[in-house]
Coordinates of C-alpha atoms in Angstrom, one line a residue:
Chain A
X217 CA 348.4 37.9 89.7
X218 CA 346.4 35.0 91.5
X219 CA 348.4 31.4 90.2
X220 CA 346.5 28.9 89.0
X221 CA 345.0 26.8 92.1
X222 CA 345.0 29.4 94.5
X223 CA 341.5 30.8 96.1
X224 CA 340.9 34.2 97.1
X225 CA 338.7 34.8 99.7
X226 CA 335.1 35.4 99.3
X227 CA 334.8 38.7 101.0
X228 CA 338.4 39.8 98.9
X229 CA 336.0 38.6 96.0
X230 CA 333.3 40.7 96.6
X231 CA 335.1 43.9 96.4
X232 CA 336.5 42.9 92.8
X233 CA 335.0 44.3 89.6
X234 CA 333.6 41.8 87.3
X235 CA 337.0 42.3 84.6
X236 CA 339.2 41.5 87.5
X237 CA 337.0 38.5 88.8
X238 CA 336.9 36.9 85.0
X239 CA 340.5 37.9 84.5
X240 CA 341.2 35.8 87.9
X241 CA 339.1 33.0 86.6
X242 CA 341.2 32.5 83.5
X243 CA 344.3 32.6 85.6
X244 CA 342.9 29.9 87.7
X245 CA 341.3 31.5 90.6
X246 CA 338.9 28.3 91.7
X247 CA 336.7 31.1 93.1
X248 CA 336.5 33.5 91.2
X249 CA 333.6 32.6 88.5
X250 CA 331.5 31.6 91.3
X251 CA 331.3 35.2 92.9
X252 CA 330.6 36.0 89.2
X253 CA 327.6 33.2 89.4
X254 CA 326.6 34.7 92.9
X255 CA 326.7 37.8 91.5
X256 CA 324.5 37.7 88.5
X257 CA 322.7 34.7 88.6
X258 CA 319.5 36.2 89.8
X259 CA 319.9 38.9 86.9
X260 CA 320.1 36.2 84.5
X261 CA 317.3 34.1 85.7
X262 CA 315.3 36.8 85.2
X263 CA 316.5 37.6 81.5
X264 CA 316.2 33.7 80.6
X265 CA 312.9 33.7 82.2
X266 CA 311.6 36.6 80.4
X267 CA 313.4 36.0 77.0
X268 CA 312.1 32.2 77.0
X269 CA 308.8 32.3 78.5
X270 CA 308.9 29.0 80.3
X271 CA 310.6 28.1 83.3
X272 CA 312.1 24.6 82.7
X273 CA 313.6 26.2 79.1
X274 CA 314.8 29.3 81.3
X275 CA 316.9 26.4 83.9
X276 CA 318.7 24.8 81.1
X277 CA 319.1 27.7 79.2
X278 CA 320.7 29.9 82.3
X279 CA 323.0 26.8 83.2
X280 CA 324.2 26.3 79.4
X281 CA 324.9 30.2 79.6
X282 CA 327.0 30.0 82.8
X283 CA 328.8 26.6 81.6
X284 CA 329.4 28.8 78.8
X285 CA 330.9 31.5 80.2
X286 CA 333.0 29.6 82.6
X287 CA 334.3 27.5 79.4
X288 CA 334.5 30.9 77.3
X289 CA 336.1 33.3 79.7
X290 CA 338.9 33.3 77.3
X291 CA 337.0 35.0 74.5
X292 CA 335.8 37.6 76.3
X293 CA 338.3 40.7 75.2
X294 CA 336.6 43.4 77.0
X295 CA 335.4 45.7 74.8
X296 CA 332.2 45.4 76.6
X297 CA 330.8 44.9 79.7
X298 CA 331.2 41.5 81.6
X299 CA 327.3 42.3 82.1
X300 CA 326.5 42.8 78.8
X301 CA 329.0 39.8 77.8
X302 CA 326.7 37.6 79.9
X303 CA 323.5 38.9 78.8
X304 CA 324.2 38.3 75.7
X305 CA 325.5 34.6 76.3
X306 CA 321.8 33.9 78.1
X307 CA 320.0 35.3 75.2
X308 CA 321.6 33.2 72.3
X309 CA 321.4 30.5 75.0
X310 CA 317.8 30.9 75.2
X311 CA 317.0 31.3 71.4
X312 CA 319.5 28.7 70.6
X313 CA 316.8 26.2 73.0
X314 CA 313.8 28.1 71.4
X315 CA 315.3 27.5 67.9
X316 CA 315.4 23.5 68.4
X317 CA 311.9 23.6 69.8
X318 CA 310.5 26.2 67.7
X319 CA 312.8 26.3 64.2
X320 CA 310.7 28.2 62.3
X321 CA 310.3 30.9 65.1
X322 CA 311.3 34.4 63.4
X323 CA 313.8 35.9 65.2
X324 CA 314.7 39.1 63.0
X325 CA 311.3 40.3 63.9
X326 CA 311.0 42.6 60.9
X327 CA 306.9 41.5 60.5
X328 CA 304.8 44.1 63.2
X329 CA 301.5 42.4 64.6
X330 CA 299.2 42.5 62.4
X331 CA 298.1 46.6 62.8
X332 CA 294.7 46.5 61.7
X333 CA 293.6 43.3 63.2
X334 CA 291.0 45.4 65.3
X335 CA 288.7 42.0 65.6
X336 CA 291.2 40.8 68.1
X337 CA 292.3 44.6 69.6
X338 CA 288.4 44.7 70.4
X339 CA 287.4 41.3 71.7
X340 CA 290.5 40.5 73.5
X341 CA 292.0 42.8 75.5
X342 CA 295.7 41.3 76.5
X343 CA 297.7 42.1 79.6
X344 CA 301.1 43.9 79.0
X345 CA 303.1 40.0 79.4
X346 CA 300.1 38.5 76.8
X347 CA 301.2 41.7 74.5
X348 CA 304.7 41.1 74.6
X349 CA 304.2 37.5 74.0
X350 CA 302.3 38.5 71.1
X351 CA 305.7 40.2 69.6
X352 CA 307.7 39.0 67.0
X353 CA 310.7 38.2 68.7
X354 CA 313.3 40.4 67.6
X355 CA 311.0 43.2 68.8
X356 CA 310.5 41.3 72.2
X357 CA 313.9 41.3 72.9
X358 CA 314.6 44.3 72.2
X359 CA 311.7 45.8 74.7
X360 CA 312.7 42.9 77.2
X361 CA 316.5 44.1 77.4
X362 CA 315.8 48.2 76.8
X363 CA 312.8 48.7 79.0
X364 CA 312.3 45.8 81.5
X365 CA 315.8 45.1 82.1
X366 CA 317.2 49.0 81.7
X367 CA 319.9 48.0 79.2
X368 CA 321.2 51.1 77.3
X369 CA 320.2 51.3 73.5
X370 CA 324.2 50.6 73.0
X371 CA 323.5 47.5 75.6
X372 CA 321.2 45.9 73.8
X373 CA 322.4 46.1 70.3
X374 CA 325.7 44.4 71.6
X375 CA 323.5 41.9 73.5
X376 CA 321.7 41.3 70.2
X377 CA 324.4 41.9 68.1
X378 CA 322.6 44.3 65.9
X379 CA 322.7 48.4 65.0
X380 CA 321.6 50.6 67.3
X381 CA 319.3 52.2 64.9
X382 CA 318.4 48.4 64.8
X383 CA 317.1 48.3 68.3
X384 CA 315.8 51.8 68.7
X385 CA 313.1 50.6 65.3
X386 CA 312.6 47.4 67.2
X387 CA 311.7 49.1 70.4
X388 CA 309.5 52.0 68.7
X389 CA 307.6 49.0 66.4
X390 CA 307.4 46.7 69.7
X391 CA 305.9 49.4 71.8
X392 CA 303.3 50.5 69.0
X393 CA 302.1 47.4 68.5
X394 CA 301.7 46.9 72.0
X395 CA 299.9 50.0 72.3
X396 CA 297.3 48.2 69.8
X397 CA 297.4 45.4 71.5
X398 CA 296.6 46.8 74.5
X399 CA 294.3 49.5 73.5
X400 CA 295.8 52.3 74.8
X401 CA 295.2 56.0 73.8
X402 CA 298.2 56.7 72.5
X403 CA 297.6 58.6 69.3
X404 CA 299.8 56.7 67.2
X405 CA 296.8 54.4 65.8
X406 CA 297.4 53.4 62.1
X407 CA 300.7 54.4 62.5
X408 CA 303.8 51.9 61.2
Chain B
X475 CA 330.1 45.0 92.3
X476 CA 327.8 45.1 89.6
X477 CA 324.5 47.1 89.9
X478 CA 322.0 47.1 87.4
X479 CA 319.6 49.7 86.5
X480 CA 316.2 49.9 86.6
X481 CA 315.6 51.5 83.4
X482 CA 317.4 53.0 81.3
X483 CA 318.8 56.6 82.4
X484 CA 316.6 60.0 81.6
X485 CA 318.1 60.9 78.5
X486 CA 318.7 57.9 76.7
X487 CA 317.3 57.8 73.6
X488 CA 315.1 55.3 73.5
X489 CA 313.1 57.6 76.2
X490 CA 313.2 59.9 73.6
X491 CA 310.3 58.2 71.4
X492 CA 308.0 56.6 73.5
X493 CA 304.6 58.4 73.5
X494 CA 302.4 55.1 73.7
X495 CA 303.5 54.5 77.3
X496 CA 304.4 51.0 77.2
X497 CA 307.8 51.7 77.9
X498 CA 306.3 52.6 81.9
X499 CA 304.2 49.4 81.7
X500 CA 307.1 47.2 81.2
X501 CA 309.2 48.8 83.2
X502 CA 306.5 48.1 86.2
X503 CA 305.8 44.1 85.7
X504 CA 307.0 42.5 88.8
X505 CA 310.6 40.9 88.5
X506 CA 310.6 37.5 88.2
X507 CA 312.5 36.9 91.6
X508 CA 316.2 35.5 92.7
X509 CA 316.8 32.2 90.4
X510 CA 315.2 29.1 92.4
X511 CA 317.5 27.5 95.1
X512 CA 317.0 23.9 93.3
X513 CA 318.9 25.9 90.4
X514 CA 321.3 27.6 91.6
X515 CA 322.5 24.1 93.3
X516 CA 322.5 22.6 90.4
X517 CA 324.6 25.3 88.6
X518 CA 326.6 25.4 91.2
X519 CA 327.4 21.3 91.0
X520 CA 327.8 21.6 87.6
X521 CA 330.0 24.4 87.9
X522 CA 331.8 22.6 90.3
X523 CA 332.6 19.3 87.8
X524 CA 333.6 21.8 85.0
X525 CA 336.5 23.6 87.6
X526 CA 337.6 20.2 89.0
X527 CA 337.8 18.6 85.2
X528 CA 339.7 22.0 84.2
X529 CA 342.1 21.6 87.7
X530 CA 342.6 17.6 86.6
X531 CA 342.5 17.4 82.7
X532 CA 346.4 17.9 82.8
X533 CA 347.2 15.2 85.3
X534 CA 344.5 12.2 83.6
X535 CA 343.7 10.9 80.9
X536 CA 341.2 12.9 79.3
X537 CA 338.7 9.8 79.3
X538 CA 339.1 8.4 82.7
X539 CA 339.1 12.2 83.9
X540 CA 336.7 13.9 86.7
X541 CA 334.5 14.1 83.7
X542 CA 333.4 10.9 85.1
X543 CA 331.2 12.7 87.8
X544 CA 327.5 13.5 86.3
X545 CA 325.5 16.2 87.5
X546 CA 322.2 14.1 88.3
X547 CA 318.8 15.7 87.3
X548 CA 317.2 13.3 89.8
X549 CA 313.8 15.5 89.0
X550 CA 313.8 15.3 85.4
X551 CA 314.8 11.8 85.2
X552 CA 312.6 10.6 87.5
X553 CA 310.1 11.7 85.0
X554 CA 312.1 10.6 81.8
X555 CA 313.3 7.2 83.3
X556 CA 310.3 4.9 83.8
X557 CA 309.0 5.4 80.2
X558 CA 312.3 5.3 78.8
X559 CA 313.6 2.4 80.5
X560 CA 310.1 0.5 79.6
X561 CA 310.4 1.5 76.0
X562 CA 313.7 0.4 75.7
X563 CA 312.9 -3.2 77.4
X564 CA 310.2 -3.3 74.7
X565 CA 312.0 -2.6 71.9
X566 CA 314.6 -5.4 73.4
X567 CA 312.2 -7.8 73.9
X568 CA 310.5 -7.5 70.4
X569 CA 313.9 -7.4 68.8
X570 CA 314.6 -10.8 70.6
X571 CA 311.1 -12.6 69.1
X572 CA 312.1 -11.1 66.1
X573 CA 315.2 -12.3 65.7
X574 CA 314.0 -15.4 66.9
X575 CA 311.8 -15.9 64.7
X576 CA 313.8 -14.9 62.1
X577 CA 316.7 -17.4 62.8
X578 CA 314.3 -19.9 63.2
X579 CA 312.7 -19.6 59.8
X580 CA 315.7 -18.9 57.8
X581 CA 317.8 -22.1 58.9
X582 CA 315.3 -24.1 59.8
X583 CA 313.5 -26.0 57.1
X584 CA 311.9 -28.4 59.8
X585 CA 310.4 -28.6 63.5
X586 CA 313.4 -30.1 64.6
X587 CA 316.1 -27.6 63.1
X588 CA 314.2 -24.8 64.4
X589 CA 314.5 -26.3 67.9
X590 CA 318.1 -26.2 66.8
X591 CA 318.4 -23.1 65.3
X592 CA 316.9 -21.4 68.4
X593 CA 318.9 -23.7 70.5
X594 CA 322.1 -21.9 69.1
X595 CA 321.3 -18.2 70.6
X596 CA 320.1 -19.1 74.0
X597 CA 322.0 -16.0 75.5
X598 CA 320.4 -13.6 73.6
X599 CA 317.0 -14.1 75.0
X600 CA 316.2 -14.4 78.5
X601 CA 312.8 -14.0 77.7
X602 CA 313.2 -16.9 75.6
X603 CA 313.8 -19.4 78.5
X604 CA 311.2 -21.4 78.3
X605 CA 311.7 -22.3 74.5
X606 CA 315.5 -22.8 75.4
X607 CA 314.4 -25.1 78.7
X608 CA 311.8 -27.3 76.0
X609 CA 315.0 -27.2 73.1
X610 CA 317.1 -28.7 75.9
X611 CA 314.9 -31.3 76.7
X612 CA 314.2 -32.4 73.2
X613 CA 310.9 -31.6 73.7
X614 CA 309.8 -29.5 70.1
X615 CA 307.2 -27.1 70.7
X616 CA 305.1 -28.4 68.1
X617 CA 302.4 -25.9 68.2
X618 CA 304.8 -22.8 67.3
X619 CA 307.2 -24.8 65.3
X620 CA 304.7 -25.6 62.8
X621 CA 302.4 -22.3 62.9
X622 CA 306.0 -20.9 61.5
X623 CA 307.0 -23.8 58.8
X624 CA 303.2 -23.6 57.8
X625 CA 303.0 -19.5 57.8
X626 CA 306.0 -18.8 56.4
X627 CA 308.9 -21.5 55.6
X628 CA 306.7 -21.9 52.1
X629 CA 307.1 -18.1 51.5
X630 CA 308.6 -16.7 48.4
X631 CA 312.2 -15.3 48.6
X632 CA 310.8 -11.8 48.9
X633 CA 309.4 -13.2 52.3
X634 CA 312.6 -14.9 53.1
X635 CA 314.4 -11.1 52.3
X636 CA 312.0 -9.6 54.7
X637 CA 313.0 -11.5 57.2
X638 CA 316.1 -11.3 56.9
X639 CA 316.0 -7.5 56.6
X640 CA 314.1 -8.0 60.4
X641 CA 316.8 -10.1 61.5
X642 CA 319.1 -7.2 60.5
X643 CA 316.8 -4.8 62.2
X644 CA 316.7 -7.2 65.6
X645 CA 320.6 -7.8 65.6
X646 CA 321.2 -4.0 65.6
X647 CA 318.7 -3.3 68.4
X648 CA 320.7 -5.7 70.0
X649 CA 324.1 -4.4 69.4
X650 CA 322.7 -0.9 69.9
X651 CA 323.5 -2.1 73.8
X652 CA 327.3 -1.7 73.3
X653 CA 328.6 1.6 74.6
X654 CA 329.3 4.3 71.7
X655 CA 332.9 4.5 70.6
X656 CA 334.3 7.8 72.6
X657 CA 336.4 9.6 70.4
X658 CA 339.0 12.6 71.2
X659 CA 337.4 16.4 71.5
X660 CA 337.0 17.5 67.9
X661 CA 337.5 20.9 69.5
X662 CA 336.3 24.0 67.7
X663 CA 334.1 23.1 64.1
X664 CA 331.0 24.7 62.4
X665 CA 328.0 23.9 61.4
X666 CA 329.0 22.1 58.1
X667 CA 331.7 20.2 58.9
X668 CA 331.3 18.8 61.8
X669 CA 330.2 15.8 60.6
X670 CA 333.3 15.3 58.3
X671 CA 335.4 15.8 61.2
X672 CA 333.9 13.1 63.3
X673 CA 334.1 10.9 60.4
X674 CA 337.5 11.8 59.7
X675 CA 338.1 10.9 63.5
X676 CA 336.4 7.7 63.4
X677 CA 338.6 7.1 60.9
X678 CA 341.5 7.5 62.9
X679 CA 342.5 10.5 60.9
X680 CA 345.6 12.1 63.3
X681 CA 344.7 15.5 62.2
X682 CA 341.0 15.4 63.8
X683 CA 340.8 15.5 67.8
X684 CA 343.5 17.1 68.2
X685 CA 341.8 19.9 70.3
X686 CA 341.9 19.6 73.5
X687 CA 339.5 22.5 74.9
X688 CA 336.4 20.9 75.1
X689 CA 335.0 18.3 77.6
X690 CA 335.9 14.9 77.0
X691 CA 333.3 12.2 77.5
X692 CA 332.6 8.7 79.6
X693 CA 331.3 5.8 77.9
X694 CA 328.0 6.4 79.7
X695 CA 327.8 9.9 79.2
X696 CA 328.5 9.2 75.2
X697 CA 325.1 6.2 75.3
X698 CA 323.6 9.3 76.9
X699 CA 323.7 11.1 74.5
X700 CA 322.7 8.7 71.6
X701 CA 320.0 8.5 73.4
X702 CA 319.0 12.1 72.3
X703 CA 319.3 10.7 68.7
X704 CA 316.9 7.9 69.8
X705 CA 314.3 10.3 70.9
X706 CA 313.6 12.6 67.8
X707 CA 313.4 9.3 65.8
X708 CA 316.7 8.5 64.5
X709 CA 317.8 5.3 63.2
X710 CA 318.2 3.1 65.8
X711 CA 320.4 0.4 63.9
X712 CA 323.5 2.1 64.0
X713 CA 326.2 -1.4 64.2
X714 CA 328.4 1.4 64.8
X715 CA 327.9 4.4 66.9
X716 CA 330.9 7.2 67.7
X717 CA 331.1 10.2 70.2
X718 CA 332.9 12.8 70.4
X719 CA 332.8 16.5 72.2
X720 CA 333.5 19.6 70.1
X721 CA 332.4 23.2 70.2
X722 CA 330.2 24.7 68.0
X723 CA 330.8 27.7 66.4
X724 CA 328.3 29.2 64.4
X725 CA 329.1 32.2 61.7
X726 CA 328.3 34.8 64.0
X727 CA 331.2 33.0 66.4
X728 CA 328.8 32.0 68.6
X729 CA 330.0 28.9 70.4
X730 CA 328.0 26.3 71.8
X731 CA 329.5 22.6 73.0
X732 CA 327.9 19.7 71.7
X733 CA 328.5 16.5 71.6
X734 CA 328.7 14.7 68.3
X735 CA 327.8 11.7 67.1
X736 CA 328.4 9.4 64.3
X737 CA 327.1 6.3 63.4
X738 CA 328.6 3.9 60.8
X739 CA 327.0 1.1 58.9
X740 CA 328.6 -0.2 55.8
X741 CA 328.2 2.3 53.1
X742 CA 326.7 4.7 55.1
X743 CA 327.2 6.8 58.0
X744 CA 325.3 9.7 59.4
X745 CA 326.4 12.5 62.2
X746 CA 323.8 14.6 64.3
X747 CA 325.2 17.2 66.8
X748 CA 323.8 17.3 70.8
X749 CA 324.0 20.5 73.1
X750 CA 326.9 19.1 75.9
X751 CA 324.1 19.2 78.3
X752 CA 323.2 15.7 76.8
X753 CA 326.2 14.6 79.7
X754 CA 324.3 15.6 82.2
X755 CA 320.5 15.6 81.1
X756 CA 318.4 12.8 79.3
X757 CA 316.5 14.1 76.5
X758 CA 318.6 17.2 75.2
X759 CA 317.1 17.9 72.0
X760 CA 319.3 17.3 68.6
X761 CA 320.4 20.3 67.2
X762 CA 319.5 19.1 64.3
X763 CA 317.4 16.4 64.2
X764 CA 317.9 15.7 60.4
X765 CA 321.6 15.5 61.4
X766 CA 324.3 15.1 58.0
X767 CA 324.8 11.8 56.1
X768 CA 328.1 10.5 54.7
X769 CA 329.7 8.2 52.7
X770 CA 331.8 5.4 54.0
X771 CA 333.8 3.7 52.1

């Protein structure tokens, strides 16, 4: 048990598994949340980045999401991982800046892009990023955590806090309508 | 260590249902890249305040604490600072003609008690000088002291209520100066009551503040984060302004901090809530920009 006030080297730090470095942190470890920082910052950056689409949001939103954690440690009981703990911290961090800039934003994401908008399938041709912008953002998410970021189905829905059914629909809707989007042969046209 | 995957494992169901190929296409974008140096410095140094406030809380007082030490966003308020700082010297500088003006007309009911009335509030108006420096020498401005007994010293009472309602206005821009009332964390509340309990702790209710998780604040840090309040439009007359940090804890248990504030006028009073980050950063957006009004006895 490391007492409160006491440091642990950084390379003794290194060798710990996230649990044990959050666990240390509570008890007072000084350095312990910073090998978590160290650890998963870039991770985060990336999820922020991806999740809120602009870069100055993303800053704030990451170091809202790591004040959080470092205040929250305490309610983290371990039932998941300290990965997926922080993912999901960044994510409501990011939605919860979207939200104030965006409140009307739909973030259940039950509406699919329009599927027979074939004016703008034909005339504009979107890269992938355009396509997944053009997502409602529960399906975004859902396709930014599963297949960009590698998260488990099971990930995800704790991430988002939804069923798992929940996120395997979102990920199916958000990839056809991608598809669509992106005009790809896929076989799946008119299908919802 | 941690180690992320790329993708998800062979196998895992969402693989299972994935004939459009996106899935491959996302998978492929480029990865955004380490987080920028700039930031992780400045998560680091924020970082840094919240573990020495945590080491310290115990041994100050939660008000004087190292709370004290402000992560400066020299980039951002570089940008936010000159326009801001110019709009606030305007506003001060029109609520100084105003209430001027105002004082002027309303106990003046000559050119030689306006010289006197204005005469009486020389500190408040620095841009005043020279009408203070002619009131001083006995020398009446004649040309503004009558435009205003001719324009508006006839005027109905409805006039004279305007002007008083601008005089109103002006005083509060003034007072708006005065540092925010700090008041103990709130600690945990939700989305519908927080306003009640910073009222109730304006009120000096013993059962509010009692929490002691969240970050206390500095008098600078709470004008700070009026300043937020400012921004999206809020009324800037508040005689009386309060702040206090809580956490926000939404239905979902979601908790956020915030800082709250709560300002008081007789008969009314109104509450907004401020992501903590307001400390730190000018122009944090209100959570809710509408924020909750009260009733004050």
């Amino acid at each position: 048990m490391t007492a409160a006030g006491i440091v642990t080297p950084t390379t003794e730090l290194a060798e710990l598994d996230d649990l044990t470095l959050l666990r240390r942190h509570q008890d007072g470890d000084a350095e312990a949340f910073g090998e978590i920082f160290r650890r998963h910052r870039d991770r985060m950056w990336a999820v922020a980045l991806r999740t809120a689409r602009d870069p100055d949001v993303a800053a704030d939103a990451v170091q809202d999401a790591f004040l959080n954690a470092f205040r929250r440690a305490g309610s983290f009981r371990g039932d998941a991982q300290v990965t997926t703990w922080l993912h999901r911290i960044t994510v409501n961090a990011c939605l919860d800046r979207l939200r104030r800039q965006r409140p009307t934003v739909d973030l259940e994401g039950h509406d699919p892009v329009e599927p027979r908008d074939r004016h703008r399938s034909v005339e504009v041709r979107l890269d992938v990023r355009d396509a997944l912008d053009q997502l409602p953002e529960g399906q975004r998410l859902a396709l930014i955590l599963v297949d960009m970021h590698g998260l488990s189905v099971a990930e995800a829905a704790s991430v988002l806090e939804v069923a798992e059914g929940t996120v395997k629909s979102r990920c199916s809707r958000g990839r056809e309508a991608m598809a669509r989007l992106l005009q790809l042969d896929t076989g799946t046209e008119g299908d919802t | 260590m941690s180690s992320y995957p790329t993708r998800s494992e062979p196998g895992d169901p969402a693989d299972e249902h994935d004939p459009t190929g996106v899935r491959d296409l996302l998978s492929a974008l480029p990865d955004p890249g380490p987080m920028p140096a700039d930031l992780v410095d400045r998560i680091h140094a924020r970082l840094e305040v919240e573990r020495e406030h945590l080491t310290g809380a115990a041994a100050t007082h939660p008000l004087t604490g190292p709370a004290d030490r402000v992560v400066e966003l020299a980039d951002a308020r570089a940008r936010r600072r000159p326009a801001r700082t110019l709009g606030l010297l305007t506003a001060a500088a029109a609520g100084l003609a105003v209430t001027t003006v105002a004082f002027t007309q309303i106990f003046g009911s000559g050119a030689s008690t306006d010289s006197g009335a204005v005469a009486q509030y020389p500190s408040r108006a620095e841009a005043g000088a020279d009408e203070g420096a002619a009131d001083d020498a006995g020398g009446m401005d004649g040309e503004e002291g009558s435009s205003f007994a001719d324009q508006d010293m006839a005027g109905s009472d409805d006039a004279a209520e305007e002007e008083l309602a601008e005089s109103d206005e002006a005083g509060s821009v003034l007072s708006e100066q005065l540092p925010p009332t700090v008041l103990p964390p709130l600690g945990d509340v939700g989305a519908d009551d927080y306003a009640t309990a910073v009222h109730d702790a304006s009120l000096g209710d013993p059962a509010a503040g009692a929490a002691t998780e969240a970050v206390p604040l500095t008098d600078a840090q709470a004008a700070q984060c009026w300043g937020s309040v400012d921004e999206v439009g809020g009324d800037r007359t508040w005689p009386t302004r309060y702040a206090a940090t809580a956490t926000l804890v939404d239905e979902d248990e979601q908790a956020q901090p915030v800082v709250v504030l709560l300002g008081v006028r007789p008969g009314r009073a109104h509450a907004w809530a401020v992501p903590a980050s307001c400390v730190s950063t000018q122009g944090v957006a209100v959570l809710d920009p509408d924020g909750v009004a009260l009733p004050r006895p």
